[in-house]
PDB file of C-alpha atoms in Angstrom:
ATOM      1  CA  MET A   1       0.317  -0.239   0.017  1.00 79.00           C
ATOM      2  CA  ILE A   2       2.643   2.545   0.917  1.00 87.00           C
ATOM      3  CA  ARG A   3       5.045   1.620  -2.052  1.00 88.00           C
ATOM      4  CA  ASN A   4       1.640   2.163  -4.698  1.00 89.00           C
ATOM      5  CA  ILE A   5       0.767   5.703  -2.944  1.00 91.00           C
ATOM      6  CA  LEU A   6       4.475   6.613  -3.261  1.00 93.00           C
ATOM      7  CA  GLY A   7       5.009   5.545  -6.642  1.00 92.00           C
ATOM      8  CA  SER A   8       1.890   7.187  -7.543  1.00 94.00           C
ATOM      9  CA  VAL A   9       3.062  10.538  -6.423  1.00 95.00           C
ATOM     10  CA  VAL A  10       6.484   9.931  -8.181  1.00 95.00           C
ATOM     11  CA  ALA A  11       4.649   9.178 -11.176  1.00 95.00           C
ATOM     12  CA  LEU A  12       2.253  12.111 -11.095  1.00 96.00           C
ATOM     13  CA  ALA A  13       5.097  14.685 -10.384  1.00 96.00           C
ATOM     14  CA  GLY A  14       6.691  13.196 -13.544  1.00 96.00           C
ATOM     15  CA  ALA A  15       3.581  13.783 -15.417  1.00 96.00           C
ATOM     16  CA  ALA A  16       3.585  17.343 -14.442  1.00 96.00           C
ATOM     17  CA  SER A  17       6.883  18.251 -15.278  1.00 95.00           C
ATOM     18  CA  ALA A  18       6.430  16.650 -18.797  1.00 95.00           C
ATOM     19  CA  VAL A  19       3.325  18.541 -19.034  1.00 95.00           C
ATOM     20  CA  LEU A  20       4.824  21.991 -18.109  1.00 95.00           C
ATOM     21  CA  SER A  21       7.875  21.463 -20.352  1.00 94.00           C
ATOM     22  CA  PRO A  22       6.537  22.327 -23.808  1.00 93.00           C
ATOM     23  CA  PHE A  23       5.597  25.793 -21.953  1.00 93.00           C
ATOM     24  CA  ARG A  24       9.437  26.577 -21.409  1.00 92.00           C
ATOM     25  CA  ASP A  25      12.394  27.069 -23.654  1.00 90.00           C
ATOM     26  CA  TRP A  26      13.478  24.106 -25.428  1.00 91.00           C
ATOM     27  CA  TYR A  27      16.457  25.569 -28.070  1.00 88.00           C
ATOM     28  CA  GLY A  28      17.740  28.443 -28.995  1.00 83.00           C
ATOM     29  CA  GLY A  29      14.988  30.586 -26.960  1.00 84.00           C
ATOM     30  CA  ARG A  30      11.967  28.718 -28.892  1.00 88.00           C
ATOM     31  CA  ALA A  31       9.482  27.107 -26.624  1.00 90.00           C
ATOM     32  CA  GLY A  32       8.439  23.847 -26.817  1.00 90.00           C
ATOM     33  CA  HIS A  33       4.916  24.337 -27.887  1.00 90.00           C
ATOM     34  CA  ASP A  34       6.101  25.921 -31.097  1.00 89.00           C
ATOM     35  CA  TYR A  35       7.111  22.871 -32.432  1.00 91.00           C
ATOM     36  CA  ARG A  36       4.753  20.693 -34.275  1.00 90.00           C
ATOM     37  CA  VAL A  37       4.193  17.207 -33.914  1.00 90.00           C
ATOM     38  CA  ALA A  38       4.417  16.879 -37.405  1.00 89.00           C
ATOM     39  CA  ASP A  39       8.247  18.454 -37.324  1.00 87.00           C
ATOM     40  CA  LEU A  40       9.205  15.456 -35.144  1.00 89.00           C
ATOM     41  CA  PHE A  41       8.544  13.355 -38.413  1.00 89.00           C
ATOM     42  CA  GLU A  42       9.124  15.168 -41.207  1.00 86.00           C
ATOM     43  CA  GLY A  43      11.896  17.808 -39.922  1.00 85.00           C
ATOM     44  CA  ILE A  44      12.033  20.814 -37.791  1.00 87.00           C
ATOM     45  CA  THR A  45      10.773  24.004 -39.568  1.00 85.00           C
ATOM     46  CA  PRO A  46      10.546  27.721 -38.135  1.00 83.00           C
ATOM     47  CA  THR A  47       6.980  27.531 -38.508  1.00 81.00           C
ATOM     48  CA  GLU A  48       5.149  28.302 -35.522  1.00 79.00           C
ATOM     49  CA  SER A  49       2.971  25.748 -34.133  1.00 76.00           C
ATOM     50  CA  GLY A  50      -0.602  26.032 -32.294  1.00 81.00           C
ATOM     51  CA  VAL A  51      -0.548  24.551 -28.729  1.00 80.00           C
ATOM     52  CA  LEU A  52      -2.900  21.687 -29.606  1.00 81.00           C
ATOM     53  CA  VAL A  53      -1.065  20.486 -32.282  1.00 85.00           C
ATOM     54  CA  SER A  54       2.109  21.123 -30.862  1.00 89.00           C
ATOM     55  CA  ILE A  55       4.813  18.750 -28.787  1.00 92.00           C
ATOM     56  CA  LEU A  56       2.197  19.474 -25.986  1.00 92.00           C
ATOM     57  CA  LEU A  57      -0.104  16.839 -27.492  1.00 93.00           C
ATOM     58  CA  PRO A  58       1.674  13.626 -26.713  1.00 94.00           C
ATOM     59  CA  PHE A  59       2.775  14.795 -23.560  1.00 96.00           C
ATOM     60  CA  LEU A  60      -0.819  15.328 -22.269  1.00 95.00           C
ATOM     61  CA  GLY A  61      -1.742  11.943 -23.544  1.00 95.00           C
ATOM     62  CA  ALA A  62       1.121  10.962 -21.559  1.00 95.00           C
ATOM     63  CA  ALA A  63      -0.087  12.673 -18.273  1.00 96.00           C
ATOM     64  CA  LEU A  64      -3.670  10.900 -18.828  1.00 96.00           C
ATOM     65  CA  LEU A  65      -2.073   7.784 -19.008  1.00 95.00           C
ATOM     66  CA  VAL A  66      -0.129   8.116 -15.462  1.00 96.00           C
ATOM     67  CA  VAL A  67      -3.624   9.487 -14.005  1.00 95.00           C
ATOM     68  CA  LEU A  68      -5.392   6.133 -15.371  1.00 95.00           C
ATOM     69  CA  GLY A  69      -2.292   3.988 -14.521  1.00 93.00           C
ATOM     70  CA  VAL A  70      -2.631   5.258 -10.775  1.00 93.00           C
ATOM     71  CA  VAL A  71      -6.321   4.816 -10.560  1.00 93.00           C
ATOM     72  CA  LEU A  72      -5.989   1.175 -12.056  1.00 91.00           C
ATOM     73  CA  ARG A  73      -2.969   0.948  -9.948  1.00 90.00           C
ATOM     74  CA  SER A  74      -1.158  -0.545 -13.232  1.00 92.00           C
ATOM     75  CA  ARG A  75       2.630  -0.541 -13.378  1.00 92.00           C
ATOM     76  CA  LEU A  76       2.327  -1.097 -17.320  1.00 94.00           C
ATOM     77  CA  VAL A  77       0.248   1.972 -17.901  1.00 95.00           C
ATOM     78  CA  VAL A  78       2.139   4.404 -15.913  1.00 95.00           C
ATOM     79  CA  ALA A  79       5.875   2.969 -17.620  1.00 95.00           C
ATOM     80  CA  LEU A  80       3.946   3.414 -20.943  1.00 96.00           C
ATOM     81  CA  ALA A  81       3.685   6.984 -20.135  1.00 96.00           C
ATOM     82  CA  GLY A  82       6.979   7.426 -19.290  1.00 95.00           C
ATOM     83  CA  LEU A  83       8.257   5.761 -22.420  1.00 96.00           C
ATOM     84  CA  VAL A  84       6.201   7.853 -24.640  1.00 96.00           C
ATOM     85  CA  VAL A  85       7.663  11.347 -23.068  1.00 96.00           C
ATOM     86  CA  LEU A  86      10.967   9.989 -23.453  1.00 96.00           C
ATOM     87  CA  GLY A  87      10.617   8.903 -27.092  1.00 95.00           C
ATOM     88  CA  PHE A  88       8.968  12.255 -28.428  1.00 95.00           C
ATOM     89  CA  THR A  89      11.624  14.330 -26.606  1.00 95.00           C
ATOM     90  CA  ILE A  90      14.636  11.608 -27.823  1.00 94.00           C
ATOM     91  CA  LEU A  91      12.909  12.278 -31.387  1.00 94.00           C
ATOM     92  CA  TRP A  92      12.837  15.842 -31.191  1.00 93.00           C
ATOM     93  CA  MET A  93      16.484  15.971 -29.875  1.00 92.00           C
ATOM     94  CA  VAL A  94      17.706  13.845 -33.207  1.00 91.00           C
ATOM     95  CA  ARG A  95      15.143  16.526 -35.555  1.00 91.00           C
ATOM     96  CA  GLN A  96      16.907  18.982 -33.834  1.00 90.00           C
ATOM     97  CA  GLY A  97      20.197  18.154 -33.982  1.00 88.00           C
ATOM     98  CA  GLN A  98      19.643  17.376 -37.646  1.00 88.00           C
ATOM     99  CA  ALA A  99      18.240  20.992 -38.813  1.00 86.00           C
ATOM    100  CA  ALA A 100      20.866  22.832 -36.634  1.00 81.00           C
ATOM    101  CA  GLY A 101      23.735  20.441 -37.691  1.00 81.00           C
ATOM    102  CA  SER A 102      24.508  19.961 -33.949  1.00 78.00           C
ATOM    103  CA  LEU A 103      23.057  20.072 -30.296  1.00 78.00           C
ATOM    104  CA  VAL A 104      24.836  22.039 -27.955  1.00 78.00           C
ATOM    105  CA  VAL A 105      24.155  22.841 -24.354  1.00 75.00           C
ATOM    106  CA  GLY A 106      24.956  26.718 -23.784  1.00 65.00           C
ATOM    107  CA  GLY A 107      24.034  28.805 -20.845  1.00 58.00           C
ATOM    108  CA  ASP A 108      23.440  31.746 -23.064  1.00 62.00           C
ATOM    109  CA  GLY A 109      20.527  30.419 -24.602  1.00 62.00           C
ATOM    110  CA  ALA A 110      21.687  29.149 -27.880  1.00 70.00           C
ATOM    111  CA  GLY A 111      21.675  25.406 -27.082  1.00 78.00           C
ATOM    112  CA  LEU A 112      19.492  22.787 -25.230  1.00 86.00           C
ATOM    113  CA  GLN A 113      17.447  24.647 -22.272  1.00 88.00           C
ATOM    114  CA  VAL A 114      15.614  23.973 -19.228  1.00 91.00           C
ATOM    115  CA  GLY A 115      12.487  22.745 -21.139  1.00 91.00           C
ATOM    116  CA  VAL A 116      13.909  19.369 -22.507  1.00 93.00           C
ATOM    117  CA  VAL A 117      15.699  18.599 -19.193  1.00 93.00           C
ATOM    118  CA  ASN A 118      11.904  18.983 -17.461  1.00 94.00           C
ATOM    119  CA  ALA A 119      10.562  16.613 -20.674  1.00 95.00           C
ATOM    120  CA  LEU A 120      13.517  14.195 -19.701  1.00 95.00           C
ATOM    121  CA  ALA A 121      12.995  14.298 -15.841  1.00 96.00           C
ATOM    122  CA  GLY A 122       9.423  13.680 -16.397  1.00 96.00           C
ATOM    123  CA  GLY A 123       9.966  10.569 -18.076  1.00 96.00           C
ATOM    124  CA  VAL A 124      12.324   9.157 -15.977  1.00 96.00           C
ATOM    125  CA  LEU A 125      10.214  10.013 -13.007  1.00 96.00           C
ATOM    126  CA  MET A 126       7.118   7.967 -14.091  1.00 96.00           C
ATOM    127  CA  LEU A 127       9.721   4.961 -14.980  1.00 96.00           C
ATOM    128  CA  ILE A 128      10.492   5.319 -11.512  1.00 96.00           C
ATOM    129  CA  GLY A 129       7.080   5.558  -9.948  1.00 94.00           C
ATOM    130  CA  ALA A 130       5.927   2.506 -11.887  1.00 94.00           C
ATOM    131  CA  LEU A 131       8.857   0.717 -10.481  1.00 94.00           C
ATOM    132  CA  LEU A 132       8.290   1.737  -7.174  1.00 92.00           C
ATOM    133  CA  MET A 133       4.170   0.863  -7.658  1.00 91.00           C
ATOM    134  CA  THR A 134       3.357  -3.095  -6.232  1.00 85.00           C
ATOM    135  CA  GLY A 135       0.361  -3.075  -8.913  1.00 75.00           C
ATOM    136  CA  ARG A 136      -2.824  -4.571  -8.190  1.00 72.00           C
ATOM    137  CA  ARG A 137      -2.962  -8.217  -6.991  1.00 66.00           C
ATOM    138  CA  SER A 138      -4.635 -10.751  -9.007  1.00 59.00           C
ATOM    139  CA  ARG A 139      -7.936 -12.143  -8.076  1.00 63.00           C
ATOM    140  CA  ARG A 140      -6.572 -15.762  -6.957  1.00 65.00           C
ATOM    141  CA  GLU A 141      -4.226 -13.808  -4.848  1.00 56.00           C
ATOM    142  CA  ARG A 142      -6.737 -11.611  -3.100  1.00 57.00           C
ATOM    143  CA  GLU A 143      -9.129 -14.723  -2.901  1.00 64.00           C
ATOM    144  CA  ARG A 144      -6.319 -16.741  -1.107  1.00 65.00           C
ATOM    145  CA  LYS A 145      -6.871 -17.235   2.651  1.00 58.00           C
ATOM    146  CA  PRO A 146      -3.733 -17.143   5.065  1.00 59.00           C
ATOM    147  CA  VAL A 147      -2.756 -20.911   5.814  1.00 57.00           C
ATOM    148  CA  GLU A 148      -2.590 -21.382   9.823  1.00 56.00           C
ATOM    149  CA  PRO A 149       1.381 -22.535  10.348  1.00 58.00           C
ATOM    150  CA  PHE A 150      -0.313 -24.619  13.373  1.00 55.00           C
ATOM    151  CA  ALA A 151      -3.905 -25.694  12.767  1.00 58.00           C
ATOM    152  CA  VAL A 152      -5.875 -27.442  15.868  1.00 58.00           C
ATOM    153  CA  PRO A 153      -6.536 -30.844  15.076  1.00 56.00           C
ATOM    154  CA  THR A 154      -9.875 -32.007  14.868  1.00 62.00           C
ATOM    155  CA  ALA A 155     -11.336 -34.483  17.554  1.00 59.00           C
ATOM    156  CA  ASP A 156     -11.117 -37.698  15.182  1.00 60.00           C
ATOM    157  CA  GLN A 157      -7.338 -37.156  14.437  1.00 57.00           C
ATOM    158  CA  VAL A 158      -4.980 -38.747  16.887  1.00 51.00           C
ATOM    159  CA  ASP A 159      -2.442 -36.222  17.353  1.00 51.00           C
ATOM    160  CA  THR A 160      -3.012 -33.508  20.448  1.00 50.00           C
ATOM    161  CA  TRP A 161      -2.382 -30.000  20.483  1.00 50.00           C
ATOM    162  CA  PRO A 162       0.104 -28.127  20.365  1.00 53.00           C
ATOM    163  CA  PRO A 163       1.857 -30.049  17.260  1.00 53.00           C
ATOM    164  CA  THR A 164       5.345 -31.543  18.294  1.00 52.00           C
ATOM    165  CA  GLN A 165       6.484 -30.632  14.070  1.00 50.00           C
ATOM    166  CA  GLU A 166       7.768 -34.254  14.074  1.00 51.00           C
ATOM    167  CA  PRO A 167       6.602 -37.285  11.801  1.00 50.00           C
ATOM    168  CA  GLY A 168       4.140 -39.757  13.483  1.00 51.00           C
ATOM    169  CA  MET A 169       2.011 -39.481  16.380  1.00 51.00           C
ATOM    170  CA  SER A 170       2.365 -36.910  19.083  1.00 48.00           C
ATOM    171  CA  VAL A 171       4.389 -37.654  22.383  1.00 49.00           C
ATOM    172  CA  GLN A 172       2.260 -35.767  24.326  1.00 50.00           C
ATOM    173  CA  THR A 173      -1.343 -37.080  24.581  1.00 53.00           C
ATOM    174  CA  SER A 174      -2.246 -35.261  28.008  1.00 56.00           C
ATOM    175  CA  PRO A 175      -1.532 -31.954  29.348  1.00 60.00           C
ATOM    176  CA  TRP A 176      -1.118 -33.706  32.746  1.00 65.00           C
ATOM    177  CA  PRO A 177       2.151 -35.635  33.759  1.00 63.00           C
ATOM    178  CA  GLU A 178       2.090 -39.300  32.969  1.00 62.00           C
ATOM    179  CA  PRO A 179       2.151 -41.397  36.292  1.00 63.00           C
ATOM    180  CA  GLU A 180       5.170 -43.334  36.964  1.00 65.00           C
ATOM    181  CA  VAL A 181       5.214 -47.168  36.192  1.00 59.00           C
ATOM    182  CA  ASP A 182       6.389 -49.688  38.590  1.00 60.00           C
ATOM    183  CA  PRO A 183       9.527 -51.475  37.215  1.00 62.00           C
ATOM    184  CA  TYR A 184       8.529 -54.841  38.676  1.00 56.00           C
ATOM    185  CA  THR A 185       6.538 -56.830  36.253  1.00 58.00           C
ATOM    186  CA  GLY A 186       6.485 -59.960  38.237  1.00 60.00           C
ATOM    187  CA  PRO A 187       3.333 -61.483  39.989  1.00 61.00           C
ATOM    188  CA  ASP A 188       1.796 -59.619  43.082  1.00 61.00           C
ATOM    189  CA  PRO A 189       3.231 -61.686  45.963  1.00 60.00           C
ATOM    190  CA  ARG A 190       0.337 -60.189  47.931  1.00 64.00           C
ATOM    191  CA  ASP A 191      -2.464 -61.462  45.647  1.00 60.00           C
ATOM    192  CA  PRO A 192      -3.645 -64.685  47.108  1.00 60.00           C
ATOM    193  CA  ARG A 193      -5.369 -65.647  43.834  1.00 60.00           C
ATOM    194  CA  ASP A 194      -2.070 -65.858  42.063  1.00 54.00           C
ATOM    195  CA  ALA A 195      -0.867 -69.657  42.555  1.00 52.00           C
ATOM    196  CA  ARG A 196       2.143 -68.807  41.603  1.00 51.00           C
ATOM    197  CA  THR A 197       3.089 -66.921  44.483  1.00 47.00           C
ATOM    198  CA  ARG A 198       2.548 -69.815  46.943  1.00 51.00           C
ATOM    199  CA  SER A 199       5.959 -70.849  45.775  1.00 53.00           C
ATOM    200  CA  TYR A 200       8.071 -67.693  46.666  1.00 50.00           C
ATOM    201  CA  PRO A 201       9.147 -67.633  50.268  1.00 53.00           C
ATOM    202  CA  GLN A 202       7.813 -65.228  52.774  1.00 56.00           C
ATOM    203  CA  ALA A 203      10.389 -62.562  53.793  1.00 55.00           C
ATOM    204  CA  VAL A 204      10.565 -62.516  57.651  1.00 53.00           C
ATOM    205  CA  PRO A 205      10.962 -59.074  58.515  1.00 55.00           C
ATOM    206  CA  HIS A 206      13.786 -58.051  60.909  1.00 54.00           C
ATOM    207  CA  PRO A 207      13.117 -56.287  64.241  1.00 54.00           C
ATOM    208  CA  GLU A 208      14.766 -52.761  62.872  1.00 55.00           C
ATOM    209  CA  ASP A 209      12.680 -53.417  59.904  1.00 53.00           C
ATOM    210  CA  ASP A 210       9.412 -53.162  61.884  1.00 54.00           C
ATOM    211  CA  PRO A 211       7.714 -49.935  60.764  1.00 56.00           C
ATOM    212  CA  ARG A 212       5.997 -49.635  64.118  1.00 56.00           C
ATOM    213  CA  ASP A 213       6.978 -47.337  66.787  1.00 56.00           C
ATOM    214  CA  PRO A 214      10.082 -49.047  68.402  1.00 57.00           C
ATOM    215  CA  VAL A 215       9.676 -46.704  71.565  1.00 57.00           C
ATOM    216  CA  HIS A 216       6.300 -47.387  72.281  1.00 56.00           C
ATOM    217  CA  PRO A 217       5.645 -51.174  70.822  1.00 58.00           C
ATOM    218  CA  PRO A 218       2.153 -52.341  70.909  1.00 59.00           C
ATOM    219  CA  HIS A 219       1.331 -54.122  73.821  1.00 60.00           C
ATOM    220  CA  PRO A 220       0.585 -58.138  73.862  1.00 64.00           C
ATOM    221  CA  PRO A 221      -2.901 -59.312  74.013  1.00 66.00           C
ATOM    222  CA  PRO A 222      -3.822 -60.265  77.615  1.00 69.00           C
ATOM    223  CA  PRO A 223      -3.949 -64.063  78.066  1.00 71.00           C
ATOM    224  CA  PRO A 224      -7.446 -65.605  78.272  1.00 71.00           C
ATOM    225  CA  ARG A 225      -8.744 -66.387  81.698  1.00 71.00           C
ATOM    226  CA  GLN A 226      -8.520 -69.794  83.350  1.00 66.00           C
ATOM    227  CA  GLY A 227     -12.153 -71.368  84.012  1.00 52.00           C
TER     228      GLY A 227
END
């Protein structure tokens, strides 16, 4: 968006410079609007020209192309306008050099003057504006939806959230820590239903291994009364 605005401003500035250039002196004190468009193809003549049939005409067309390109955000149209301005300006320089024998640049008004500079600068600014613009996005790009980098899996999927970015199933299957598993995998000696435990010897607890309080041992049961 910012590049489109910046490119449009530069291109419009170039169009303004190109349109104003025929009203300034081009060569030997002669204004640009005194040159006919036909002179660019048939040769430069001293005959003065009307404004609407002068070199101003292609420059006005280029300015309209710039406005159209800015509205449509078309880089191609803006670049075409810049090529039109540069093409007619260079063609004029070729014809003027043929008519005068050579082109000179003089500060006393005897050679190329500021009007030609304005025209060349206008064409270059149009091309720069076209390069700065990003143009319009295609319909396919506008309809393309942004892809989420990590989409939440649905309920019927095996993987869990967040994704592990690794192939296969996710390692984390629950948000809670997994319970520790007893490394002993043999039969439970305390299970009386397991017949295999009958052959295992029962460990006799030592007095020091007695979990009961050694300071206050439990009292033995009283003896039965004699009848």
